Amino acid sequence: MSEVTVKQLASTVGIPVERLLTQLNEAGISASGADSKLTEQEKLQLLGYLRRSHGKDEEDAAAAPNQVTLKRKSVSELRQPTAAPRSGTAGARPAPTPRSGKTVSVEVRRKRTYVKRGDESSSGSSRRQSGDRSRPQRERAATANAVFDEARRRAELEAMRAEQEARRLAEQEEQERRAREEEQRRREAEEARRQEEEARRAAEEEARKKAELEAADRKPAERKPSERAESPKADKGEGEAGSTGARRADSARPKKGVKKTVEPAEKERAAKKGVRKEGGRMRDVDVSTRTDYEEVDGSAGSGRGLRRKRKSLKPQLQDKHAFQRPTAPVVREVELPESISVGELANRMSVKASEVIKELFKQGMMVTINQNLDRDTATIVVEELGHKAVVADERDAEGTLLDDLQEQEGQFEALQRPPVVTIMGHVDHGKTSLLDYIRRTRVASGEAGGITQHIGAYHVETDKGTVSFLDTPGHAAFSAMRARGAQVTDIVILVVAADDGVMPQTIEAIHHARAAGVPLIVAINKMDKPEANPDRVMQELTQHEVVTEEWGGDTMMVKVSAKAGTGIDELLDAVLLQAEVLELTAPVDGPARGAIVESSLDKGRGPVATVLVQSGTLNRGDVIVSGGEYGRVRAMFDESGTSIESAGPSIPVQVLGLSGTPNAGDDVIVVDDERRAREVAEFRSARTRLSRFEEQRGASLDQLFSQLKEGEQKSVNLIVKADVQGSLEALKDSLIKLTNDEVKVTIVSSGVGGITESDANLAVTSNAIMLGFNVRADASARRVVEEKGIDLRYYSIIYELIDDVKQAISGLLSPIVTEEIIGLAQVRDVFRSSKFGAVAGCMVVEGVIRRNNPIRVLRDNVVIYEGALESLRRFKDDVSEVKSGTECGIGVKNYNDVQSGDQIEVFERTERARVL
């Protein structure tokens, strides 16, 4: 055994700790307290001391006992419940008076003896030792030591086994005792509950009997008077000795005039009296007819073949359902998002969808189960149905991402960043040429038609510092693109030609810059031309509240020449000076945020997006989400096509790896993992698709009755494909603006990239015109176009595309009809003719009267008839026309009420084609 403490040894032996400490000190063992530990040698030393103190020699003290006897005694109590009184059985003895339950003490004694296995060998060795006393003393001592060691080891093992067996038996007895106590408590609880139930039933039965007796006493008038009169006489005729028995019999008999209630117990007693036979046989029949006994095997028990069945506690509740219908209406708190469908709203209120639809019908809304409702409408429906509306916490995937980004904004140090400059101005005022001179490249030579069709993003390393430029197109169709350029920029350079002055697109650029709240720097270009007049330009800019610093304003104005290169350094100085005043800063570390400047679909590289980084650092391999698209940055290139690994604030880069082409102007956010980016992108795509569906549906419902009333509206279906997203949006905006009351421009499909076979098949089914802007159709699409005869047109300049669509729409417009009065005749007299009826003798006052033209008859300057001439005569001759100042006879067709003093007005209708 391992070391034990003094306290544990005292508990095992069964003596007090103080006594054990005294014995240890007497045996020469140092033990300071109850927590001192004792080794095996010290325990054997104590055992030897105790044996010597009881008169045993050293040899006996060292010997182990031959057997160990363990005695255990446990006492438990059994509570015997009181037997329930038996009633209602014919011939049964009276029930004993109830008394408290009897408690019986049960004592269990157990005795186990463990015999030492090595007794025979030990006794044999002892005999051999006694028989060999003639051997030398040294051999006897060695043999004695060996025997002593073996005996001590076996004694230790036997003691350890005995202690473990005793502990196991004690635990087993303790578990049995607890189980018996638990079973006893359960039986007592069941017995108490059964007695309480029987007492309650007895009380209810007694109350019912008392109520019946009281009801019978309230009707004494039902008894006959003769019976009431005879009743006292009969009582008086009885003897004094039998009066008590008579009263007992009267009380047992039912009263006259009262209906006797036969109890089930009485019926049972009567039935058993009729079948009573012999004594022993009667007992068998009597018990077997009872329903509260069941037959069991009597051989194994006490000889009884029948035993009493336990009564069920509440048999009347066994067949009832556990659900209880609520008596009060359930009021629920319904969380309402910004938009919710009718079916989802019904589910959250736990009502049928038909009830929600019926409630909406009452409010004048014709809806279906899949239609979405706004929050205000849903709130009204919820309150009308008796529930409480609660605004839902709309922390969706996008909201959670934006909140996380806002928390991270202040964690990184903001450093100075380069300015982002947008160049704006009218068409052909030299914006791209100016930027071309700064970059020392020839960008303008590659532009179709000499104008910029896309937004270009460049960053330029100059001696003054790094500047990022955004070159936006100057055509009016790209106003939306210019607006996006102003929203992401810090400074706007307004380029105005010195020989042309302020133009409409120049004014739009001023409005965009002012709406974005960015400072403006005016660059007066083309100063090398002889007809340049910068004073006129400055004078025209003052009309739009743009006043130069030379005239006391706050706008810097620089005179430059993109062709000669004059004034470029002064322009860059002005840009950097304005940037220092603005104190432009952005965090360099942390996740990147930016905006999409342009996006396109490359056949070899897939979606390509031009991203302007606004804060943080965009690295290759980052997971980004932009609008409804997401992806991992597989590669990044600068404006010259060089691959780069990272881009800091104010640096535009081209990014590969997105799932699609995002819209120009969408934000770019770096997220932690691709799963989260996919969730945000799918949420945005679903929201955009839903809003587009609602807009189309709303427009169709609003225009339904007007179209039915005015006839079918003419429409021009278009399929537009462009090379980049920005050009596509500009084309769509310009084409949709061509819609008027008679002709509607419908863009059936639009996209970035080449024209495919699916686009051609869609054009066949929708009878649409296909327009390609800087894109071409593939072989399969060309084959479908040739077979079906689809109208396919290619364009590289936006003017030509819009003009052609205008001409197509103009061909569908109804012509413009104008009326012109060419003559006026005054009626002097009316003649009657058998052939022509009433003929008016007239004098031509103005213009000329022609026979084939329509006329109107005016009386007091009011039109009373409109028709045609039947005859026009000059004397007896028919003439085709009569000029002013000449008399003539006029016969009006199908009208005979011409009177003297009327006027006949002759006019002609002219038609001309309508143009947009």
mmCIF file with all atom_site columns, N, CA, C and O in Angstrom, residues 656-674:
data_model
loop_
_atom_site.group_PDB
_atom_site.id
_atom_site.type_symbol
_atom_site.label_atom_id
_atom_site.label_alt_id
_atom_site.label_comp_id
_atom_site.label_asym_id
_atom_site.label_entity_id
_atom_site.label_seq_id
_atom_site.pdbx_PDB_ins_code
_atom_site.Cartn_x
_atom_site.Cartn_y
_atom_site.Cartn_z
_atom_site.occupancy
_atom_site.B_iso_or_equiv
_atom_site.pdbx_formal_charge
_atom_site.auth_seq_id
_atom_site.auth_comp_id
_atom_site.auth_asym_id
_atom_site.auth_atom_id
_atom_site.pdbx_PDB_model_num
ATOM 1  N N  . LEU A 1 656 ? -7.712  42.508 -62.576 1.00 0.00 ? 656 LEU A N  1
ATOM 2  C CA . LEU A 1 656 ? -8.281  41.307 -63.187 1.00 0.00 ? 656 LEU A CA 1
ATOM 3  C C  . LEU A 1 656 ? -8.717  40.344 -62.088 1.00 0.00 ? 656 LEU A C  1
ATOM 4  O O  . LEU A 1 656 ? -8.063  40.246 -61.050 1.00 0.00 ? 656 LEU A O  1
ATOM 5  N N  . GLY A 1 657 ? -9.809  39.629 -62.325 1.00 0.00 ? 657 GLY A N  1
ATOM 6  C CA . GLY A 1 657 ? -10.239 38.606 -61.381 1.00 0.00 ? 657 GLY A CA 1
ATOM 7  C C  . GLY A 1 657 ? -11.647 38.750 -60.876 1.00 0.00 ? 657 GLY A C  1
ATOM 8  O O  . GLY A 1 657 ? -12.114 37.902 -60.111 1.00 0.00 ? 657 GLY A O  1
ATOM 9  N N  . LEU A 1 658 ? -12.365 39.805 -61.271 1.00 0.00 ? 658 LEU A N  1
ATOM 10 C CA . LEU A 1 658 ? -13.745 39.954 -60.831 1.00 0.00 ? 658 LEU A CA 1
ATOM 11 C C  . LEU A 1 658 ? -14.654 38.981 -61.567 1.00 0.00 ? 658 LEU A C  1
ATOM 12 O O  . LEU A 1 658 ? -14.335 38.494 -62.659 1.00 0.00 ? 658 LEU A O  1
ATOM 13 N N  . SER A 1 659 ? -15.807 38.702 -60.955 1.00 0.00 ? 659 SER A N  1
ATOM 14 C CA . SER A 1 659 ? -16.761 37.765 -61.549 1.00 0.00 ? 659 SER A CA 1
ATOM 15 C C  . SER A 1 659 ? -17.512 38.362 -62.725 1.00 0.00 ? 659 SER A C  1
ATOM 16 O O  . SER A 1 659 ? -18.101 37.634 -63.513 1.00 0.00 ? 659 SER A O  1
ATOM 17 N N  . GLY A 1 660 ? -17.537 39.671 -62.847 1.00 0.00 ? 660 GLY A N  1
ATOM 18 C CA . GLY A 1 660 ? -18.232 40.345 -63.936 1.00 0.00 ? 660 GLY A CA 1
ATOM 19 C C  . GLY A 1 660 ? -17.744 41.770 -64.049 1.00 0.00 ? 660 GLY A C  1
ATOM 20 O O  . GLY A 1 660 ? -16.807 42.186 -63.357 1.00 0.00 ? 660 GLY A O  1
ATOM 21 N N  . THR A 1 661 ? -18.395 42.525 -64.924 1.00 0.00 ? 661 THR A N  1
ATOM 22 C CA . THR A 1 661 ? -18.020 43.930 -65.119 1.00 0.00 ? 661 THR A CA 1
ATOM 23 C C  . THR A 1 661 ? -18.896 44.793 -64.225 1.00 0.00 ? 661 THR A C  1
ATOM 24 O O  . THR A 1 661 ? -20.088 44.931 -64.465 1.00 0.00 ? 661 THR A O  1
ATOM 25 N N  . PRO A 1 662 ? -18.343 45.386 -63.181 1.00 0.00 ? 662 PRO A N  1
ATOM 26 C CA . PRO A 1 662 ? -19.149 46.262 -62.322 1.00 0.00 ? 662 PRO A CA 1
ATOM 27 C C  . PRO A 1 662 ? -19.467 47.569 -63.023 1.00 0.00 ? 662 PRO A C  1
ATOM 28 O O  . PRO A 1 662 ? -18.828 47.945 -64.023 1.00 0.00 ? 662 PRO A O  1
ATOM 29 N N  . ASN A 1 663 ? -20.451 48.274 -62.506 1.00 0.00 ? 663 ASN A N  1
ATOM 30 C CA . ASN A 1 663 ? -20.826 49.556 -63.071 1.00 0.00 ? 663 ASN A CA 1
ATOM 31 C C  . ASN A 1 663 ? -19.816 50.622 -62.673 1.00 0.00 ? 663 ASN A C  1
ATOM 32 O O  . ASN A 1 663 ? -19.266 50.606 -61.566 1.00 0.00 ? 663 ASN A O  1
ATOM 33 N N  . ALA A 1 664 ? -19.576 51.537 -63.595 1.00 0.00 ? 664 ALA A N  1
ATOM 34 C CA . ALA A 1 664 ? -18.667 52.637 -63.293 1.00 0.00 ? 664 ALA A CA 1
ATOM 35 C C  . ALA A 1 664 ? -19.255 53.485 -62.175 1.00 0.00 ? 664 ALA A C  1
ATOM 36 O O  . ALA A 1 664 ? -20.425 53.867 -62.206 1.00 0.00 ? 664 ALA A O  1
ATOM 37 N N  . GLY A 1 665 ? -18.438 53.767 -61.173 1.00 0.00 ? 665 GLY A N  1
ATOM 38 C CA . GLY A 1 665 ? -18.897 54.513 -60.010 1.00 0.00 ? 665 GLY A CA 1
ATOM 39 C C  . GLY A 1 665 ? -19.165 53.652 -58.794 1.00 0.00 ? 665 GLY A C  1
ATOM 40 O O  . GLY A 1 665 ? -19.357 54.189 -57.704 1.00 0.00 ? 665 GLY A O  1
ATOM 41 N N  . ASP A 1 666 ? -19.187 52.316 -58.943 1.00 0.00 ? 666 ASP A N  1
ATOM 42 C CA . ASP A 1 666 ? -19.396 51.435 -57.785 1.00 0.00 ? 666 ASP A CA 1
ATOM 43 C C  . ASP A 1 666 ? -18.185 51.478 -56.862 1.00 0.00 ? 666 ASP A C  1
ATOM 44 O O  . ASP A 1 666 ? -17.049 51.699 -57.298 1.00 0.00 ? 666 ASP A O  1
ATOM 45 N N  . ASP A 1 667 ? -18.444 51.243 -55.584 1.00 0.00 ? 667 ASP A N  1
ATOM 46 C CA . ASP A 1 667 ? -17.351 51.231 -54.615 1.00 0.00 ? 667 ASP A CA 1
ATOM 47 C C  . ASP A 1 667 ? -16.613 49.899 -54.666 1.00 0.00 ? 667 ASP A C  1
ATOM 48 O O  . ASP A 1 667 ? -17.152 48.882 -55.080 1.00 0.00 ? 667 ASP A O  1
ATOM 49 N N  . VAL A 1 668 ? -15.365 49.923 -54.241 1.00 0.00 ? 668 VAL A N  1
ATOM 50 C CA . VAL A 1 668 ? -14.513 48.736 -54.171 1.00 0.00 ? 668 VAL A CA 1
ATOM 51 C C  . VAL A 1 668 ? -14.073 48.582 -52.720 1.00 0.00 ? 668 VAL A C  1
ATOM 52 O O  . VAL A 1 668 ? -13.507 49.510 -52.133 1.00 0.00 ? 668 VAL A O  1
ATOM 53 N N  . ILE A 1 669 ? -14.348 47.408 -52.131 1.00 0.00 ? 669 ILE A N  1
ATOM 54 C CA . ILE A 1 669 ? -14.049 47.159 -50.724 1.00 0.00 ? 669 ILE A CA 1
ATOM 55 C C  . ILE A 1 669 ? -13.290 45.847 -50.634 1.00 0.00 ? 669 ILE A C  1
ATOM 56 O O  . ILE A 1 669 ? -13.662 44.851 -51.264 1.00 0.00 ? 669 ILE A O  1
ATOM 57 N N  . VAL A 1 670 ? -12.219 45.843 -49.849 1.00 0.00 ? 670 VAL A N  1
ATOM 58 C CA . VAL A 1 670 ? -11.454 44.629 -49.582 1.00 0.00 ? 670 VAL A CA 1
ATOM 59 C C  . VAL A 1 670 ? -12.044 43.951 -48.350 1.00 0.00 ? 670 VAL A C  1
ATOM 60 O O  . VAL A 1 670 ? -12.216 44.587 -47.300 1.00 0.00 ? 670 VAL A O  1
ATOM 61 N N  . VAL A 1 671 ? -12.368 42.661 -48.462 1.00 0.00 ? 671 VAL A N  1
ATOM 62 C CA . VAL A 1 671 ? -12.970 41.905 -47.361 1.00 0.00 ? 671 VAL A CA 1
ATOM 63 C C  . VAL A 1 671 ? -12.015 40.792 -46.943 1.00 0.00 ? 671 VAL A C  1
ATOM 64 O O  . VAL A 1 671 ? -11.006 40.526 -47.597 1.00 0.00 ? 671 VAL A O  1
ATOM 65 N N  . ASP A 1 672 ? -12.370 40.158 -45.821 1.00 0.00 ? 672 ASP A N  1
ATOM 66 C CA . ASP A 1 672 ? -11.471 39.155 -45.240 1.00 0.00 ? 672 ASP A CA 1
ATOM 67 C C  . ASP A 1 672 ? -11.436 37.866 -46.054 1.00 0.00 ? 672 ASP A C  1
ATOM 68 O O  . ASP A 1 672 ? -10.375 37.351 -46.377 1.00 0.00 ? 672 ASP A O  1
ATOM 69 N N  . ASP A 1 673 ? -12.591 37.323 -46.366 1.00 0.00 ? 673 ASP A N  1
ATOM 70 C CA . ASP A 1 673 ? -12.627 36.034 -47.053 1.00 0.00 ? 673 ASP A CA 1
ATOM 71 C C  . ASP A 1 673 ? -13.593 36.112 -48.221 1.00 0.00 ? 673 ASP A C  1
ATOM 72 O O  . ASP A 1 673 ? -14.408 37.028 -48.337 1.00 0.00 ? 673 ASP A O  1
ATOM 73 N N  . GLU A 1 674 ? -13.485 35.118 -49.088 1.00 0.00 ? 674 GLU A N  1
ATOM 74 C CA . GLU A 1 674 ? -14.295 35.107 -50.304 1.00 0.00 ? 674 GLU A CA 1
ATOM 75 C C  . GLU A 1 674 ? -15.750 34.791 -50.018 1.00 0.00 ? 674 GLU A C  1
ATOM 76 O O  . GLU A 1 674 ? -16.644 35.256 -50.727 1.00 0.00 ? 674 GLU A O  1
#
